[in-house]
PDB file of C-alpha atoms in Angstrom:
ATOM      1  CA  MET A 161     239.562  31.437 -14.492  1.00 55.00           C
ATOM      2  CA  THR A 162     240.435  35.060 -15.414  1.00 48.00           C
ATOM      3  CA  SER A 163     240.199  37.953 -12.702  1.00 40.00           C
ATOM      4  CA  ASP A 164     238.221  41.030 -12.265  1.00 36.00           C
ATOM      5  CA  GLN A 165     240.023  42.856 -15.466  1.00 37.00           C
ATOM      6  CA  GLU A 166     237.995  40.316 -18.022  1.00 38.00           C
ATOM      7  CA  PRO A 167     238.141  42.276 -21.059  1.00 35.00           C
ATOM      8  CA  ASN A 168     234.786  44.285 -21.584  1.00 37.00           C
ATOM      9  CA  CYS A 169     231.885  44.180 -19.136  1.00 32.00           C
ATOM     10  CA  GLY A 170     229.626  41.033 -19.714  1.00 36.00           C
ATOM     11  CA  ALA A 171     232.235  39.704 -21.980  1.00 37.00           C
ATOM     12  CA  GLU A 172     230.916  36.187 -21.685  1.00 38.00           C
ATOM     13  CA  ASN A 173     227.210  37.218 -22.569  1.00 40.00           C
ATOM     14  CA  GLU A 174     228.661  39.317 -25.876  1.00 41.00           C
ATOM     15  CA  THR A 175     227.278  37.090 -28.944  1.00 46.00           C
ATOM     16  CA  SER A 176     229.035  37.873 -32.094  1.00 63.00           C
ATOM     17  CA  ASP A 177     227.213  36.986 -35.365  1.00 71.00           C
ATOM     18  CA  GLY A 178     229.631  34.246 -36.057  1.00 76.00           C
ATOM     19  CA  LEU A 179     229.042  32.769 -32.609  1.00 82.00           C
ATOM     20  CA  LYS A 180     225.130  32.745 -32.968  1.00 83.00           C
ATOM     21  CA  THR A 181     225.519  31.431 -36.405  1.00 83.00           C
ATOM     22  CA  TYR A 182     227.564  28.386 -35.377  1.00 88.00           C
ATOM     23  CA  GLY A 183     225.305  27.918 -32.684  1.00 90.00           C
ATOM     24  CA  ALA A 184     222.357  27.886 -34.929  1.00 89.00           C
ATOM     25  CA  VAL A 185     224.171  25.482 -37.127  1.00 90.00           C
ATOM     26  CA  LEU A 186     224.852  23.119 -34.366  1.00 94.00           C
ATOM     27  CA  GLN A 187     221.534  23.053 -33.010  1.00 93.00           C
ATOM     28  CA  ALA A 188     219.802  22.255 -36.276  1.00 90.00           C
ATOM     29  CA  LEU A 189     222.027  19.395 -36.932  1.00 93.00           C
ATOM     30  CA  ARG A 190     221.216  18.114 -33.648  1.00 93.00           C
ATOM     31  CA  ASP A 191     217.543  18.489 -34.303  1.00 92.00           C
ATOM     32  CA  ASP A 192     217.970  17.012 -37.604  1.00 89.00           C
ATOM     33  CA  ALA A 193     219.166  13.817 -35.654  1.00 93.00           C
ATOM     34  CA  ASN A 194     216.540  14.064 -33.426  1.00 95.00           C
ATOM     35  CA  LEU A 195     218.931  14.202 -30.377  1.00 95.00           C
ATOM     36  CA  THR A 196     218.090  16.291 -27.358  1.00 95.00           C
ATOM     37  CA  GLN A 197     220.974  18.450 -25.786  1.00 96.00           C
ATOM     38  CA  GLU A 198     220.949  15.908 -22.822  1.00 96.00           C
ATOM     39  CA  GLU A 199     221.397  12.789 -25.330  1.00 95.00           C
ATOM     40  CA  PHE A 200     223.876  14.665 -27.424  1.00 96.00           C
ATOM     41  CA  ALA A 201     226.252  16.232 -24.845  1.00 94.00           C
ATOM     42  CA  PRO A 202     227.617  12.797 -23.300  1.00 94.00           C
ATOM     43  CA  LEU A 203     227.861  11.512 -26.921  1.00 95.00           C
ATOM     44  CA  VAL A 204     230.622  14.377 -28.002  1.00 93.00           C
ATOM     45  CA  GLN A 205     232.166  14.335 -24.289  1.00 90.00           C
ATOM     46  CA  TYR A 206     231.142  17.637 -23.465  1.00 90.00           C
ATOM     47  CA  SER A 207     228.533  18.738 -20.741  1.00 89.00           C
ATOM     48  CA  VAL A 208     224.984  19.650 -21.533  1.00 92.00           C
ATOM     49  CA  HIS A 209     225.330  23.098 -20.039  1.00 90.00           C
ATOM     50  CA  TYR A 210     228.488  23.460 -22.260  1.00 88.00           C
ATOM     51  CA  ILE A 211     226.390  22.495 -25.106  1.00 93.00           C
ATOM     52  CA  ALA A 212     223.527  24.734 -24.607  1.00 93.00           C
ATOM     53  CA  LYS A 213     225.673  27.847 -24.099  1.00 89.00           C
ATOM     54  CA  ILE A 214     227.444  27.046 -27.661  1.00 91.00           C
ATOM     55  CA  GLU A 215     223.996  26.868 -29.117  1.00 93.00           C
ATOM     56  CA  GLN A 216     223.075  30.149 -27.557  1.00 90.00           C
ATOM     57  CA  GLY A 217     226.193  31.740 -28.931  1.00 85.00           C
ATOM     58  CA  LYS A 218     227.564  32.367 -25.466  1.00 79.00           C
ATOM     59  CA  ARG A 219     230.716  30.343 -25.576  1.00 80.00           C
ATOM     60  CA  PHE A 220     233.632  29.966 -28.090  1.00 79.00           C
ATOM     61  CA  PRO A 221     233.511  26.340 -29.246  1.00 85.00           C
ATOM     62  CA  PRO A 222     236.083  24.113 -29.060  1.00 83.00           C
ATOM     63  CA  ARG A 223     238.138  23.696 -32.082  1.00 80.00           C
ATOM     64  CA  ASP A 224     237.685  19.932 -32.230  1.00 85.00           C
ATOM     65  CA  LEU A 225     233.950  19.632 -31.775  1.00 92.00           C
ATOM     66  CA  PRO A 226     233.551  18.940 -35.614  1.00 92.00           C
ATOM     67  CA  GLN A 227     235.972  15.904 -35.163  1.00 91.00           C
ATOM     68  CA  ARG A 228     233.858  14.775 -32.217  1.00 92.00           C
ATOM     69  CA  LEU A 229     230.570  15.208 -33.826  1.00 93.00           C
ATOM     70  CA  GLU A 230     231.553  13.346 -36.960  1.00 94.00           C
ATOM     71  CA  PRO A 231     230.991   9.796 -35.385  1.00 95.00           C
ATOM     72  CA  VAL A 232     227.359  10.803 -33.747  1.00 95.00           C
ATOM     73  CA  LEU A 233     226.108  12.676 -36.630  1.00 94.00           C
ATOM     74  CA  GLY A 234     228.079  11.823 -39.918  1.00 93.00           C
ATOM     75  CA  ARG A 235     230.786  13.055 -41.973  1.00 91.00           C
ATOM     76  CA  LEU A 236     228.644  15.915 -43.759  1.00 88.00           C
ATOM     77  CA  ALA A 237     227.391  17.546 -40.749  1.00 90.00           C
ATOM     78  CA  ALA A 238     230.946  17.767 -39.636  1.00 90.00           C
ATOM     79  CA  LYS A 239     231.882  19.345 -42.506  1.00 88.00           C
ATOM     80  CA  VAL A 240     228.893  21.776 -42.420  1.00 88.00           C
ATOM     81  CA  LEU A 241     230.047  22.602 -38.861  1.00 90.00           C
ATOM     82  CA  LYS A 242     233.654  23.296 -40.053  1.00 86.00           C
ATOM     83  CA  ALA A 243     232.028  25.854 -42.522  1.00 81.00           C
ATOM     84  CA  ALA A 244     230.424  27.561 -39.836  1.00 81.00           C
ATOM     85  CA  ALA A 245     233.644  27.671 -38.016  1.00 81.00           C
ATOM     86  CA  ARG A 246     235.254  29.940 -40.468  1.00 73.00           C
ATOM     87  CA  SER A 247     232.846  32.780 -39.724  1.00 61.00           C
ATOM     88  CA  LEU A 248     234.260  32.792 -35.998  1.00 67.00           C
ATOM     89  CA  ASN A 249     237.883  33.319 -37.626  1.00 52.00           C
ATOM     90  CA  ARG A 250     236.711  36.723 -38.847  1.00 40.00           C
ATOM     91  CA  LYS A 251     235.947  37.672 -34.996  1.00 38.00           C
ATOM     92  CA  ARG A 252     238.508  40.185 -33.839  1.00 38.00           C
ATOM     93  CA  GLY A 253     239.169  41.930 -30.548  1.00 32.00           C
ATOM     94  CA  LEU A 254     239.072  41.244 -26.705  1.00 34.00           C
ATOM     95  CA  ALA A 255     235.818  39.323 -26.430  1.00 43.00           C
ATOM     96  CA  ALA A 256     236.875  36.449 -29.055  1.00 51.00           C
ATOM     97  CA  TRP A 257     240.153  36.139 -26.947  1.00 52.00           C
ATOM     98  CA  PHE A 258     238.106  35.725 -23.934  1.00 67.00           C
ATOM     99  CA  GLN A 259     235.488  33.432 -25.161  1.00 66.00           C
ATOM    100  CA  GLN A 260     238.447  30.976 -26.375  1.00 69.00           C
ATOM    101  CA  TRP A 261     239.530  30.924 -22.830  1.00 79.00           C
ATOM    102  CA  ALA A 262     236.397  30.276 -21.444  1.00 75.00           C
ATOM    103  CA  ALA A 263     236.034  27.271 -23.721  1.00 73.00           C
ATOM    104  CA  LEU A 264     239.201  26.047 -22.713  1.00 80.00           C
ATOM    105  CA  GLU A 265     238.171  26.061 -19.151  1.00 83.00           C
ATOM    106  CA  GLU A 266     235.162  24.129 -19.766  1.00 79.00           C
ATOM    107  CA  GLU A 267     237.489  21.145 -21.372  1.00 80.00           C
ATOM    108  CA  ALA A 268     240.747  21.680 -19.493  1.00 89.00           C
ATOM    109  CA  LEU A 269     241.854  18.449 -17.385  1.00 92.00           C
ATOM    110  CA  ALA A 270     244.009  21.100 -15.396  1.00 97.00           C
ATOM    111  CA  LEU A 271     243.668  24.956 -14.685  1.00 97.00           C
ATOM    112  CA  TYR A 272     246.357  26.928 -13.026  1.00 98.00           C
ATOM    113  CA  ALA A 273     246.234  30.496 -11.953  1.00 97.00           C
ATOM    114  CA  TYR A 274     248.656  32.871 -10.589  1.00 98.00           C
ATOM    115  CA  GLU A 275     247.202  36.299  -9.593  1.00 97.00           C
ATOM    116  CA  CYS A 276     248.916  39.558  -8.232  1.00 95.00           C
ATOM    117  CA  ARG A 277     246.187  42.028  -8.797  1.00 93.00           C
ATOM    118  CA  THR A 278     242.800  40.595  -7.638  1.00 94.00           C
ATOM    119  CA  ILE A 279     241.224  37.447  -6.816  1.00 97.00           C
ATOM    120  CA  PRO A 280     240.665  34.896  -9.751  1.00 95.00           C
ATOM    121  CA  GLY A 281     237.296  34.828 -11.024  1.00 92.00           C
ATOM    122  CA  LEU A 282     236.654  31.322 -10.415  1.00 95.00           C
ATOM    123  CA  LEU A 283     237.152  31.680  -6.459  1.00 97.00           C
ATOM    124  CA  GLN A 284     235.275  34.934  -6.168  1.00 97.00           C
ATOM    125  CA  PRO A 285     231.844  34.847  -3.884  1.00 97.00           C
ATOM    126  CA  GLU A 286     229.316  37.118  -5.151  1.00 97.00           C
ATOM    127  CA  PRO A 287     229.777  40.026  -2.657  1.00 97.00           C
ATOM    128  CA  TYR A 288     233.485  40.449  -3.747  1.00 97.00           C
ATOM    129  CA  MET A 289     232.198  40.341  -7.406  1.00 95.00           C
ATOM    130  CA  ARG A 290     229.665  43.082  -7.068  1.00 95.00           C
ATOM    131  CA  ALA A 291     232.183  45.182  -5.275  1.00 95.00           C
ATOM    132  CA  VAL A 292     234.926  44.725  -7.864  1.00 92.00           C
ATOM    133  CA  SER A 293     232.221  45.431 -10.771  1.00 90.00           C
ATOM    134  CA  ARG A 294     231.048  48.587  -8.907  1.00 89.00           C
ATOM    135  CA  LEU A 295     234.071  50.292  -8.296  1.00 88.00           C
ATOM    136  CA  ASN A 296     235.257  50.001 -12.122  1.00 85.00           C
ATOM    137  CA  VAL A 297     236.512  52.466 -13.724  1.00 87.00           C
ATOM    138  CA  PRO A 298     234.474  53.979 -15.941  1.00 87.00           C
ATOM    139  CA  PRO A 299     231.588  53.205 -13.607  1.00 89.00           C
ATOM    140  CA  ARG A 300     229.235  50.219 -14.870  1.00 86.00           C
ATOM    141  CA  THR A 301     225.320  50.359 -14.894  1.00 90.00           C
ATOM    142  CA  ALA A 302     223.355  48.360 -12.234  1.00 90.00           C
ATOM    143  CA  GLU A 303     222.307  46.136 -15.341  1.00 89.00           C
ATOM    144  CA  GLN A 304     225.904  45.615 -16.480  1.00 86.00           C
ATOM    145  CA  VAL A 305     226.846  44.813 -12.858  1.00 88.00           C
ATOM    146  CA  ASP A 306     224.345  42.272 -13.004  1.00 89.00           C
ATOM    147  CA  GLN A 307     225.421  40.810 -16.170  1.00 84.00           C
ATOM    148  CA  GLN A 308     228.976  40.219 -15.008  1.00 84.00           C
ATOM    149  CA  VAL A 309     228.110  38.784 -11.901  1.00 89.00           C
ATOM    150  CA  LYS A 310     225.811  36.389 -13.577  1.00 87.00           C
ATOM    151  CA  ALA A 311     228.517  35.445 -16.109  1.00 82.00           C
ATOM    152  CA  ARG A 312     230.800  34.738 -13.618  1.00 86.00           C
ATOM    153  CA  LEU A 313     228.761  32.573 -11.179  1.00 89.00           C
ATOM    154  CA  ASP A 314     228.228  30.741 -14.614  1.00 85.00           C
ATOM    155  CA  ARG A 315     231.708  30.099 -15.081  1.00 86.00           C
ATOM    156  CA  GLN A 316     232.349  28.844 -11.718  1.00 90.00           C
ATOM    157  CA  ARG A 317     229.954  25.655 -12.012  1.00 87.00           C
ATOM    158  CA  VAL A 318     233.159  24.065 -13.699  1.00 88.00           C
ATOM    159  CA  LEU A 319     234.446  24.017  -9.885  1.00 92.00           C
ATOM    160  CA  LEU A 320     231.571  21.827  -9.211  1.00 87.00           C
ATOM    161  CA  ASP A 321     230.790  20.223 -12.136  1.00 85.00           C
ATOM    162  CA  ARG A 322     234.258  18.790 -12.837  1.00 87.00           C
ATOM    163  CA  PRO A 323     235.524  17.166  -9.839  1.00 90.00           C
ATOM    164  CA  GLY A 324     238.203  15.419 -11.800  1.00 92.00           C
ATOM    165  CA  VAL A 325     239.944  18.607 -13.079  1.00 95.00           C
ATOM    166  CA  ALA A 326     243.258  19.691 -11.032  1.00 97.00           C
ATOM    167  CA  PHE A 327     242.849  23.182  -9.802  1.00 98.00           C
ATOM    168  CA  SER A 328     245.620  25.292  -8.484  1.00 98.00           C
ATOM    169  CA  PHE A 329     245.466  28.940  -7.343  1.00 98.00           C
ATOM    170  CA  ILE A 330     248.488  31.025  -5.852  1.00 98.00           C
ATOM    171  CA  ILE A 331     247.292  34.399  -4.706  1.00 98.00           C
ATOM    172  CA  GLU A 332     249.547  37.405  -3.155  1.00 98.00           C
ATOM    173  CA  GLN A 333     248.776  38.073   0.128  1.00 98.00           C
ATOM    174  CA  CYS A 334     248.474  41.774  -0.657  1.00 97.00           C
ATOM    175  CA  VAL A 335     245.384  41.022  -2.827  1.00 97.00           C
ATOM    176  CA  LEU A 336     243.804  39.658   0.523  1.00 97.00           C
ATOM    177  CA  GLU A 337     245.156  42.349   2.759  1.00 96.00           C
ATOM    178  CA  ARG A 338     243.710  45.448   0.469  1.00 95.00           C
ATOM    179  CA  HIS A 339     240.003  44.261   2.040  1.00 96.00           C
ATOM    180  CA  LEU A 340     238.601  45.436  -1.225  1.00 95.00           C
ATOM    181  CA  GLY A 341     234.828  46.294  -0.434  1.00 95.00           C
ATOM    182  CA  GLY A 342     235.372  46.387   3.121  1.00 96.00           C
ATOM    183  CA  ARG A 343     235.392  43.803   5.821  1.00 96.00           C
ATOM    184  CA  ASP A 344     232.230  42.197   5.512  1.00 97.00           C
ATOM    185  CA  VAL A 345     233.068  41.487   1.697  1.00 97.00           C
ATOM    186  CA  THR A 346     236.672  40.309   2.898  1.00 97.00           C
ATOM    187  CA  ARG A 347     234.854  37.788   5.596  1.00 97.00           C
ATOM    188  CA  ALA A 348     232.842  36.371   2.591  1.00 97.00           C
ATOM    189  CA  LEU A 349     235.846  35.787   0.670  1.00 98.00           C
ATOM    190  CA  LEU A 350     237.943  34.366   3.002  1.00 98.00           C
ATOM    191  CA  ASP A 351     235.287  31.996   3.987  1.00 98.00           C
ATOM    192  CA  ARG A 352     234.908  31.170   0.060  1.00 98.00           C
ATOM    193  CA  LEU A 353     238.592  30.462  -0.030  1.00 98.00           C
ATOM    194  CA  LEU A 354     238.697  28.175   2.898  1.00 98.00           C
ATOM    195  CA  GLU A 355     235.728  26.262   1.863  1.00 97.00           C
ATOM    196  CA  LEU A 356     237.172  25.896  -1.563  1.00 97.00           C
ATOM    197  CA  GLY A 357     240.240  24.650  -0.236  1.00 97.00           C
ATOM    198  CA  GLU A 358     239.143  21.924   1.415  1.00 97.00           C
ATOM    199  CA  LYS A 359     238.069  20.097  -1.760  1.00 96.00           C
ATOM    200  CA  ALA A 360     240.702  17.548  -2.897  1.00 96.00           C
ATOM    201  CA  ASN A 361     240.932  18.865  -6.647  1.00 97.00           C
ATOM    202  CA  ILE A 362     241.775  22.543  -5.566  1.00 97.00           C
ATOM    203  CA  ASP A 363     244.887  24.103  -4.457  1.00 98.00           C
ATOM    204  CA  ILE A 364     245.050  27.543  -2.917  1.00 98.00           C
ATOM    205  CA  GLN A 365     248.216  28.726  -2.025  1.00 98.00           C
ATOM    206  CA  VAL A 366     249.223  32.531  -0.817  1.00 98.00           C
ATOM    207  CA  MET A 367     252.425  34.022  -1.877  1.00 98.00           C
ATOM    208  CA  PRO A 368     253.689  35.760   1.367  1.00 97.00           C
ATOM    209  CA  LEU A 369     254.147  39.575   1.547  1.00 95.00           C
ATOM    210  CA  THR A 370     258.065  38.701   2.110  1.00 94.00           C
ATOM    211  CA  GLN A 371     259.662  36.649  -0.484  1.00 94.00           C
ATOM    212  CA  PRO A 372     263.286  37.589  -1.464  1.00 94.00           C
ATOM    213  CA  GLU A 373     262.753  34.766  -4.301  1.00 93.00           C
ATOM    214  CA  HIS A 374     259.966  35.603  -6.307  1.00 95.00           C
ATOM    215  CA  ALA A 375     259.582  34.336  -9.900  1.00 95.00           C
ATOM    216  CA  GLY A 376     256.421  36.343 -10.429  1.00 94.00           C
ATOM    217  CA  SER A 377     257.852  39.494 -11.738  1.00 90.00           C
ATOM    218  CA  GLU A 378     256.494  39.407 -15.130  1.00 89.00           C
ATOM    219  CA  GLY A 379     252.811  39.463 -13.641  1.00 92.00           C
ATOM    220  CA  HIS A 380     250.000  37.071 -13.366  1.00 94.00           C
ATOM    221  CA  VAL A 381     249.725  33.581 -15.144  1.00 94.00           C
ATOM    222  CA  TYR A 382     247.002  31.382 -16.217  1.00 96.00           C
ATOM    223  CA  LEU A 383     247.410  27.917 -17.756  1.00 97.00           C
ATOM    224  CA  ALA A 384     245.102  25.160 -19.229  1.00 94.00           C
ATOM    225  CA  GLU A 385     245.719  21.792 -20.151  1.00 93.00           C
ATOM    226  CA  VAL A 386     243.224  20.060 -22.647  1.00 84.00           C
ATOM    227  CA  PRO A 387     242.394  16.618 -23.027  1.00 79.00           C
ATOM    228  CA  ALA A 388     245.085  16.322 -26.008  1.00 74.00           C
ATOM    229  CA  GLY A 389     247.506  16.996 -23.623  1.00 84.00           C
ATOM    230  CA  THR A 390     248.173  20.453 -24.824  1.00 85.00           C
ATOM    231  CA  TRP A 391     248.710  23.490 -22.676  1.00 91.00           C
ATOM    232  CA  PHE A 392     247.398  27.004 -23.310  1.00 90.00           C
ATOM    233  CA  GLY A 393     248.326  30.286 -21.515  1.00 92.00           C
ATOM    234  CA  TYR A 394     246.376  33.381 -20.998  1.00 91.00           C
ATOM    235  CA  THR A 395     247.064  36.837 -20.046  1.00 89.00           C
ATOM    236  CA  GLU A 396     244.962  40.237 -19.848  1.00 82.00           C
ATOM    237  CA  GLY A 397     245.372  43.652 -18.899  1.00 75.00           C
ATOM    238  CA  HIS A 398     243.825  46.988 -19.494  1.00 71.00           C
ATOM    239  CA  ARG A 399     241.302  46.223 -22.367  1.00 65.00           C
ATOM    240  CA  GLN A 400     243.922  43.833 -23.732  1.00 71.00           C
ATOM    241  CA  SER A 401     244.235  40.075 -23.780  1.00 74.00           C
ATOM    242  CA  ALA A 402     246.126  37.288 -25.324  1.00 80.00           C
ATOM    243  CA  LEU A 403     245.805  33.592 -25.582  1.00 80.00           C
ATOM    244  CA  THR A 404     249.247  31.883 -25.879  1.00 87.00           C
ATOM    245  CA  THR A 405     249.462  28.809 -28.059  1.00 83.00           C
ATOM    246  CA  THR A 406     253.545  28.815 -28.830  1.00 88.00           C
ATOM    247  CA  PRO A 407     254.936  25.770 -27.328  1.00 90.00           C
ATOM    248  CA  GLU A 408     258.006  27.834 -26.277  1.00 94.00           C
ATOM    249  CA  ASP A 409     256.099  30.447 -24.527  1.00 94.00           C
ATOM    250  CA  VAL A 410     253.512  28.246 -22.609  1.00 94.00           C
ATOM    251  CA  SER A 411     256.728  26.137 -21.374  1.00 96.00           C
ATOM    252  CA  ALA A 412     258.368  29.286 -19.879  1.00 96.00           C
ATOM    253  CA  MET A 413     254.902  29.867 -18.507  1.00 96.00           C
ATOM    254  CA  LEU A 414     254.617  26.287 -17.062  1.00 97.00           C
ATOM    255  CA  GLN A 415     258.166  26.527 -15.648  1.00 97.00           C
ATOM    256  CA  ARG A 416     257.585  30.106 -14.003  1.00 97.00           C
ATOM    257  CA  TYR A 417     254.271  28.781 -12.464  1.00 98.00           C
ATOM    258  CA  GLY A 418     256.123  25.820 -11.106  1.00 97.00           C
ATOM    259  CA  LYS A 419     258.710  27.918  -9.327  1.00 97.00           C
ATOM    260  CA  LEU A 420     255.797  30.336  -8.072  1.00 98.00           C
ATOM    261  CA  ARG A 421     254.389  27.126  -6.512  1.00 98.00           C
ATOM    262  CA  SER A 422     257.383  26.182  -4.632  1.00 97.00           C
ATOM    263  CA  GLN A 423     257.934  29.653  -3.377  1.00 98.00           C
ATOM    264  CA  ALA A 424     254.428  30.429  -1.947  1.00 98.00           C
ATOM    265  CA  LEU A 425     252.949  28.761   1.256  1.00 98.00           C
ATOM    266  CA  ASP A 426     251.650  25.298   0.848  1.00 98.00           C
ATOM    267  CA  PRO A 427     248.118  24.652   0.967  1.00 98.00           C
ATOM    268  CA  GLN A 428     248.108  23.646   4.612  1.00 98.00           C
ATOM    269  CA  ALA A 429     250.005  26.656   5.571  1.00 98.00           C
ATOM    270  CA  THR A 430     247.728  28.817   3.589  1.00 98.00           C
ATOM    271  CA  ALA A 431     244.563  27.695   5.135  1.00 98.00           C
ATOM    272  CA  GLY A 432     246.163  28.551   8.556  1.00 98.00           C
ATOM    273  CA  LEU A 433     247.116  32.189   7.515  1.00 98.00           C
ATOM    274  CA  LEU A 434     243.312  32.394   6.004  1.00 98.00           C
ATOM    275  CA  LYS A 435     242.009  31.448   9.218  1.00 98.00           C
ATOM    276  CA  GLN A 436     244.292  33.804  10.934  1.00 97.00           C
ATOM    277  CA  MET A 437     243.143  36.664   8.861  1.00 97.00           C
ATOM    278  CA  ARG A 438     239.586  35.795   9.121  1.00 97.00           C
ATOM    279  CA  GLY A 439     239.892  36.172  13.006  1.00 96.00           C
ATOM    280  CA  ALA A 440     241.441  39.278  12.980  1.00 96.00           C
ATOM    281  CA  LEU A 441     238.686  40.993  10.910  1.00 93.00           C
TER     282      LEU A 441
END
């Protein structure tokens, strides 16, 4: 769900040796059991698309995959996959953090985001993605722009493929008023937000320009709840990112997000504002 400031261009497409090894091991175990991806994925309660990305080395795998795999492929297969996972612990740096967050997005029951810098990546229409990527400093090549756009469009599948997930987005009005990329790009953005805001499981709220009581002074917030009931937080900035797992810290982020929801315009008022902004372009 991250914004345009995702660490490293094409971070989702970066494949470390550890991720490639893990993916190859998973594929070998699945092939040895004579299971296709379409047959295997529902048995471990993940989407076919997600399993394919893990096997390709393009997604950081969830920590509980060996446990889910054991009843399907057996105890030995689970031990082999756990051994392969040790290579992932050696991976350091930004891409690893982001791949972990991308994995959480794939399995989350709830995804929340408060943004004060740009539009959350899951909400961006392609024209906005390209505008932001082209404006990056240092400049990106056309190939890098295409890679980032493809990766982000791929991530956005969770909005359509998982209608049971509760999505909540809070966006600062100033981000919309910036008209990044120009009027045509802004029109495409507003149309996209209005379209997604009509879905029952997606709440989009705008934080008005004037709000004397504002809980977002510490910056953006990303939160995800996984099936075990555990919450994770995520933050990122100038080529840095961090996954927050400490219960006390995540609890503070959840409390802050709850306060932000109460201070922002509700979804109905937000839709009215977005239509007003769209008509003024």
